[in-house]
PDB file of C-alpha atoms in Angstrom:
ATOM      1  CA  UNK A1238       0.000   0.000   0.000  1.00 94.00           C
ATOM      2  CA  UNK A1239       1.212   3.457  -0.927  1.00 96.00           C
ATOM      3  CA  UNK A1240      -0.122   6.815   0.299  1.00 97.00           C
ATOM      4  CA  UNK A1241       0.416   9.937  -1.764  1.00 97.00           C
ATOM      5  CA  UNK A1242      -1.139  13.411  -1.933  1.00 98.00           C
ATOM      6  CA  UNK A1243      -4.424  13.502  -3.807  1.00 98.00           C
ATOM      7  CA  UNK A1244      -4.158  15.244  -7.168  1.00 98.00           C
ATOM      8  CA  UNK A1245      -6.868  16.496  -9.557  1.00 98.00           C
ATOM      9  CA  UNK A1246      -5.925  13.634 -11.903  1.00 98.00           C
ATOM     10  CA  UNK A1247      -7.108  11.131  -9.263  1.00 98.00           C
ATOM     11  CA  UNK A1248     -10.773  11.996  -9.886  1.00 98.00           C
ATOM     12  CA  UNK A1249     -11.622   9.135 -12.268  1.00 98.00           C
ATOM     13  CA  UNK A1250      -9.893   6.423 -10.261  1.00 98.00           C
ATOM     14  CA  UNK A1251     -11.245   7.591  -6.893  1.00 98.00           C
ATOM     15  CA  UNK A1252     -14.776   8.039  -8.190  1.00 98.00           C
ATOM     16  CA  UNK A1253     -14.622   4.548  -9.733  1.00 98.00           C
ATOM     17  CA  UNK A1254     -14.005   3.176  -6.217  1.00 98.00           C
ATOM     18  CA  UNK A1255     -16.398   5.561  -4.436  1.00 98.00           C
ATOM     19  CA  UNK A1256     -19.291   4.910  -6.816  1.00 98.00           C
ATOM     20  CA  UNK A1257     -19.990   1.601  -5.028  1.00 98.00           C
ATOM     21  CA  UNK A1258     -23.095   2.364  -2.871  1.00 97.00           C
ATOM     22  CA  UNK A1259     -22.222  -0.429  -0.437  1.00 96.00           C
ATOM     23  CA  UNK A1260     -19.099   1.456   0.682  1.00 95.00           C
ATOM     24  CA  UNK A1261     -21.339   4.206   2.040  1.00 93.00           C
ATOM     25  CA  UNK A1262     -24.348   2.149   3.229  1.00 90.00           C
ATOM     26  CA  UNK A1263     -23.566   2.554   6.968  1.00 83.00           C
ATOM     27  CA  UNK A1264     -21.827   5.914   6.596  1.00 82.00           C
ATOM     28  CA  UNK A1265     -23.469   9.233   7.592  1.00 82.00           C
ATOM     29  CA  UNK A1266     -22.746  10.430   4.029  1.00 87.00           C
ATOM     30  CA  UNK A1267     -24.652   7.438   2.635  1.00 89.00           C
ATOM     31  CA  UNK A1268     -25.114   9.174  -0.749  1.00 94.00           C
ATOM     32  CA  UNK A1269     -21.424   9.863  -1.398  1.00 96.00           C
ATOM     33  CA  UNK A1270     -21.503   7.319  -4.248  1.00 97.00           C
ATOM     34  CA  UNK A1271     -23.423   9.924  -6.282  1.00 97.00           C
ATOM     35  CA  UNK A1272     -21.248  12.027  -8.577  1.00 97.00           C
ATOM     36  CA  UNK A1273     -22.214  15.517  -7.289  1.00 97.00           C
ATOM     37  CA  UNK A1274     -21.832  14.447  -3.647  1.00 96.00           C
ATOM     38  CA  UNK A1275     -18.500  12.770  -4.291  1.00 98.00           C
ATOM     39  CA  UNK A1276     -17.371  15.793  -6.335  1.00 98.00           C
ATOM     40  CA  UNK A1277     -17.858  18.001  -3.257  1.00 96.00           C
ATOM     41  CA  UNK A1278     -15.896  15.494  -1.125  1.00 96.00           C
ATOM     42  CA  UNK A1279     -13.108  15.334  -3.729  1.00 98.00           C
ATOM     43  CA  UNK A1280     -12.901  19.110  -4.209  1.00 97.00           C
ATOM     44  CA  UNK A1281     -12.767  19.580  -0.437  1.00 95.00           C
ATOM     45  CA  UNK A1282      -9.909  17.049  -0.204  1.00 96.00           C
ATOM     46  CA  UNK A1283      -7.947  19.003  -2.800  1.00 97.00           C
ATOM     47  CA  UNK A1284      -8.683  22.362  -1.147  1.00 96.00           C
ATOM     48  CA  UNK A1285      -7.693  21.042   2.296  1.00 93.00           C
ATOM     49  CA  UNK A1286      -4.259  20.005   1.015  1.00 93.00           C
ATOM     50  CA  UNK A1287      -4.518  17.099   3.454  1.00 95.00           C
ATOM     51  CA  UNK A1288      -6.062  14.556   1.068  1.00 97.00           C
ATOM     52  CA  UNK A1289      -4.252  11.287   0.447  1.00 98.00           C
ATOM     53  CA  UNK A1290      -4.848   8.727  -2.284  1.00 98.00           C
ATOM     54  CA  UNK A1291      -4.343   5.062  -1.400  1.00 98.00           C
ATOM     55  CA  UNK A1292      -2.686   2.883  -4.048  1.00 98.00           C
ATOM     56  CA  UNK A1293      -2.272  -0.889  -4.018  1.00 97.00           C
ATOM     57  CA  UNK A1294       1.462  -1.376  -4.638  1.00 95.00           C
ATOM     58  CA  UNK A1295       1.051  -4.805  -6.236  1.00 95.00           C
ATOM     59  CA  UNK A1296      -1.345  -3.659  -8.963  1.00 97.00           C
ATOM     60  CA  UNK A1297      -0.789   0.112  -9.044  1.00 97.00           C
ATOM     61  CA  UNK A1298      -4.568   0.492  -8.689  1.00 97.00           C
ATOM     62  CA  UNK A1299      -6.123   3.346  -6.698  1.00 98.00           C
ATOM     63  CA  UNK A1300      -8.106   1.686  -3.896  1.00 98.00           C
ATOM     64  CA  UNK A1301      -9.274   4.572  -1.721  1.00 98.00           C
ATOM     65  CA  UNK A1302      -8.504   7.784   0.091  1.00 98.00           C
ATOM     66  CA  UNK A1303      -8.038   9.383   3.493  1.00 97.00           C
ATOM     67  CA  UNK A1304      -7.302  12.846   4.826  1.00 97.00           C
ATOM     68  CA  UNK A1305      -5.740  14.972   7.564  1.00 97.00           C
ATOM     69  CA  UNK A1306      -7.232  18.089   9.140  1.00 93.00           C
ATOM     70  CA  UNK A1307      -5.128  19.964  11.698  1.00 87.00           C
ATOM     71  CA  UNK A1308      -6.577  21.843  14.662  1.00 87.00           C
ATOM     72  CA  UNK A1309      -3.558  23.572  16.243  1.00 80.00           C
ATOM     73  CA  UNK A1310      -5.747  25.441  18.736  1.00 86.00           C
ATOM     74  CA  UNK A1311      -6.841  22.054  20.145  1.00 86.00           C
ATOM     75  CA  UNK A1312      -3.336  20.574  19.855  1.00 89.00           C
ATOM     76  CA  UNK A1313      -4.674  17.748  17.711  1.00 92.00           C
ATOM     77  CA  UNK A1314      -5.016  16.550  14.145  1.00 94.00           C
ATOM     78  CA  UNK A1315      -7.918  14.591  12.724  1.00 95.00           C
ATOM     79  CA  UNK A1316      -7.588  11.618  10.417  1.00 96.00           C
ATOM     80  CA  UNK A1317     -10.729  10.751   8.552  1.00 92.00           C
ATOM     81  CA  UNK A1318     -12.778  10.845   5.380  1.00 93.00           C
ATOM     82  CA  UNK A1319     -11.364   7.375   4.710  1.00 93.00           C
ATOM     83  CA  UNK A1320     -12.822   4.896   2.281  1.00 96.00           C
ATOM     84  CA  UNK A1321     -11.437   1.753   0.690  1.00 96.00           C
ATOM     85  CA  UNK A1322     -12.556  -0.499  -2.119  1.00 97.00           C
ATOM     86  CA  UNK A1323     -14.581  -3.328  -0.577  1.00 96.00           C
ATOM     87  CA  UNK A1324     -12.109  -5.942  -1.784  1.00 95.00           C
ATOM     88  CA  UNK A1325      -9.639  -4.410   0.708  1.00 95.00           C
ATOM     89  CA  UNK A1326     -12.012  -4.422   3.692  1.00 90.00           C
ATOM     90  CA  UNK A1327     -11.062  -6.540   6.667  1.00 84.00           C
ATOM     91  CA  UNK A1328      -7.420  -6.912   5.676  1.00 86.00           C
ATOM     92  CA  UNK A1329      -4.270  -5.109   6.679  1.00 90.00           C
ATOM     93  CA  UNK A1330      -4.568  -2.047   4.408  1.00 93.00           C
ATOM     94  CA  UNK A1331      -6.561   0.158   6.795  1.00 88.00           C
ATOM     95  CA  UNK A1332      -4.262  -0.710   9.705  1.00 87.00           C
ATOM     96  CA  UNK A1333      -1.132  -0.051   7.617  1.00 92.00           C
ATOM     97  CA  UNK A1334      -2.517   3.222   6.285  1.00 93.00           C
ATOM     98  CA  UNK A1335      -3.524   4.480   9.721  1.00 91.00           C
ATOM     99  CA  UNK A1336      -0.146   3.443  11.160  1.00 90.00           C
ATOM    100  CA  UNK A1337       1.688   5.539   8.560  1.00 93.00           C
ATOM    101  CA  UNK A1338      -0.653   8.487   9.014  1.00 95.00           C
ATOM    102  CA  UNK A1339      -0.452   8.317  12.814  1.00 94.00           C
ATOM    103  CA  UNK A1340       3.347   8.086  12.845  1.00 93.00           C
ATOM    104  CA  UNK A1341       3.538  11.204  10.683  1.00 93.00           C
ATOM    105  CA  UNK A1342       0.885  13.177  12.601  1.00 94.00           C
ATOM    106  CA  UNK A1343       2.162  12.327  16.079  1.00 93.00           C
ATOM    107  CA  UNK A1344       5.510  13.961  15.332  1.00 92.00           C
ATOM    108  CA  UNK A1345       3.788  17.367  15.384  1.00 91.00           C
ATOM    109  CA  UNK A1346       0.685  16.733  17.518  1.00 93.00           C
ATOM    110  CA  UNK A1347       0.295  14.915  20.850  1.00 93.00           C
ATOM    111  CA  UNK A1348      -2.953  13.245  19.769  1.00 93.00           C
ATOM    112  CA  UNK A1349      -4.963  12.279  16.728  1.00 96.00           C
ATOM    113  CA  UNK A1350      -8.753  12.187  16.692  1.00 96.00           C
ATOM    114  CA  UNK A1351     -11.131  10.266  14.471  1.00 95.00           C
ATOM    115  CA  UNK A1352     -14.752  11.418  14.001  1.00 93.00           C
ATOM    116  CA  UNK A1353     -17.077   8.478  13.336  1.00 92.00           C
ATOM    117  CA  UNK A1354     -20.843   8.424  12.795  1.00 89.00           C
ATOM    118  CA  UNK A1355     -22.239   6.902  15.981  1.00 90.00           C
ATOM    119  CA  UNK A1356     -24.201   4.311  13.976  1.00 87.00           C
ATOM    120  CA  UNK A1357     -21.343   3.481  11.608  1.00 87.00           C
ATOM    121  CA  UNK A1358     -20.621   0.070  13.101  1.00 87.00           C
ATOM    122  CA  UNK A1359     -17.979  -0.805  10.491  1.00 85.00           C
ATOM    123  CA  UNK A1360     -15.901   2.316  11.203  1.00 86.00           C
ATOM    124  CA  UNK A1361     -16.327   2.004  14.982  1.00 90.00           C
ATOM    125  CA  UNK A1362     -15.051  -1.584  14.785  1.00 88.00           C
ATOM    126  CA  UNK A1363     -12.138  -0.477  12.581  1.00 85.00           C
ATOM    127  CA  UNK A1364     -11.213   2.210  15.145  1.00 88.00           C
ATOM    128  CA  UNK A1365     -11.162  -0.336  17.941  1.00 87.00           C
ATOM    129  CA  UNK A1366      -8.978  -2.663  15.848  1.00 83.00           C
ATOM    130  CA  UNK A1367      -6.317   0.030  15.483  1.00 84.00           C
ATOM    131  CA  UNK A1368      -6.376   0.999  19.166  1.00 87.00           C
ATOM    132  CA  UNK A1369      -8.679   4.003  19.060  1.00 92.00           C
ATOM    133  CA  UNK A1370     -10.055   4.998  22.444  1.00 94.00           C
ATOM    134  CA  UNK A1371     -13.671   6.169  22.465  1.00 96.00           C
ATOM    135  CA  UNK A1372     -13.833   9.577  24.154  1.00 96.00           C
ATOM    136  CA  UNK A1373     -16.819  11.297  25.718  1.00 96.00           C
ATOM    137  CA  UNK A1374     -16.731  13.930  22.965  1.00 95.00           C
ATOM    138  CA  UNK A1375     -19.517  14.016  20.411  1.00 95.00           C
ATOM    139  CA  UNK A1376     -20.392  16.354  17.574  1.00 91.00           C
ATOM    140  CA  UNK A1377     -23.622  16.819  15.718  1.00 92.00           C
ATOM    141  CA  UNK A1378     -23.942  18.029  12.136  1.00 86.00           C
ATOM    142  CA  UNK A1379     -27.006  18.475   9.989  1.00 85.00           C
ATOM    143  CA  UNK A1380     -27.040  16.205   6.948  1.00 78.00           C
ATOM    144  CA  UNK A1381     -30.062  16.052   4.673  1.00 74.00           C
ATOM    145  CA  UNK A1382     -31.997  18.196   7.136  1.00 81.00           C
ATOM    146  CA  UNK A1383     -31.434  15.755  10.000  1.00 83.00           C
ATOM    147  CA  UNK A1384     -28.888  15.826  12.829  1.00 88.00           C
ATOM    148  CA  UNK A1385     -26.148  13.214  12.573  1.00 87.00           C
ATOM    149  CA  UNK A1386     -24.169  12.479  15.729  1.00 93.00           C
ATOM    150  CA  UNK A1387     -20.479  11.641  15.517  1.00 93.00           C
ATOM    151  CA  UNK A1388     -18.417  10.123  18.316  1.00 96.00           C
ATOM    152  CA  UNK A1389     -14.712  10.868  18.647  1.00 95.00           C
ATOM    153  CA  UNK A1390     -11.988   8.298  19.090  1.00 96.00           C
ATOM    154  CA  UNK A1391      -8.415   9.285  19.861  1.00 95.00           C
ATOM    155  CA  UNK A1392      -4.928   7.864  19.840  1.00 94.00           C
ATOM    156  CA  UNK A1393      -2.137   9.733  21.605  1.00 92.00           C
ATOM    157  CA  UNK A1394       1.603   9.214  21.429  1.00 88.00           C
ATOM    158  CA  UNK A1395       1.595   6.772  24.343  1.00 86.00           C
ATOM    159  CA  UNK A1396      -1.337   4.795  22.977  1.00 81.00           C
ATOM    160  CA  UNK A1397       0.270   4.640  19.551  1.00 82.00           C
ATOM    161  CA  UNK A1398       3.535   3.308  20.964  1.00 72.00           C
ATOM    162  CA  UNK A1399       1.800   0.636  23.023  1.00 64.00           C
ATOM    163  CA  UNK A1400      -1.266  -0.028  20.854  1.00 62.00           C
ATOM    164  CA  UNK A1401      -2.330  -2.811  18.514  1.00 64.00           C
ATOM    165  CA  UNK A1402      -0.963  -0.998  15.456  1.00 62.00           C
ATOM    166  CA  UNK A1403       2.478  -2.099  16.594  1.00 53.00           C
ATOM    167  CA  UNK A1404       1.668  -5.786  16.913  1.00 48.00           C
TER     168      UNK A1404
END
C-alpha cells in the first residue's frame, strides 16, 4: 500500500471506487456514491491540502482515500474521510494506512482524533482494531436536514507506541 497526496488527476480512479453504494451504506454520508456528492468530497480534499490517495502497490490500482485536518488550537489533528474499495475491507490495508498516518501526525501533535458516525458500526469496529479509544466527545452536524451524531476516538503518542498498530 502506498499513500500519496491527492491530485486532480485522481478523480476518475477515486470516483470509480467511491461509486460503489455499499461502501457508504452505513456511513453518515450514505449518498457519497453519487457524482455531485462525491465531487464536493473530492474538491474539499484538494482544497484542504490534506487529502491522500491510497494505491495498491502490487497492482498500481487506486483503492481509496483518506485525509488529515489539523486543529492547532486544540493541539490535535484529525484523520478521517477514509474509504477503501470493498475488496480491501477486513485486511491489513486500513491498519497499515492508519499506522503511517499516525506516525507522521504524532511527530507534530500529541494526539490524533477520528470522528465516526455513531451508527457506523464498520468504522467504529475499525477504530477499535487500530487501538482508538472512544472519548466522551460528540459532535452533531445536519445532513439532509437531520442531525447526525459523531463520536470521537483518539490515539495519543503513548497509545500509539503501546497499541495494537504495533503488533
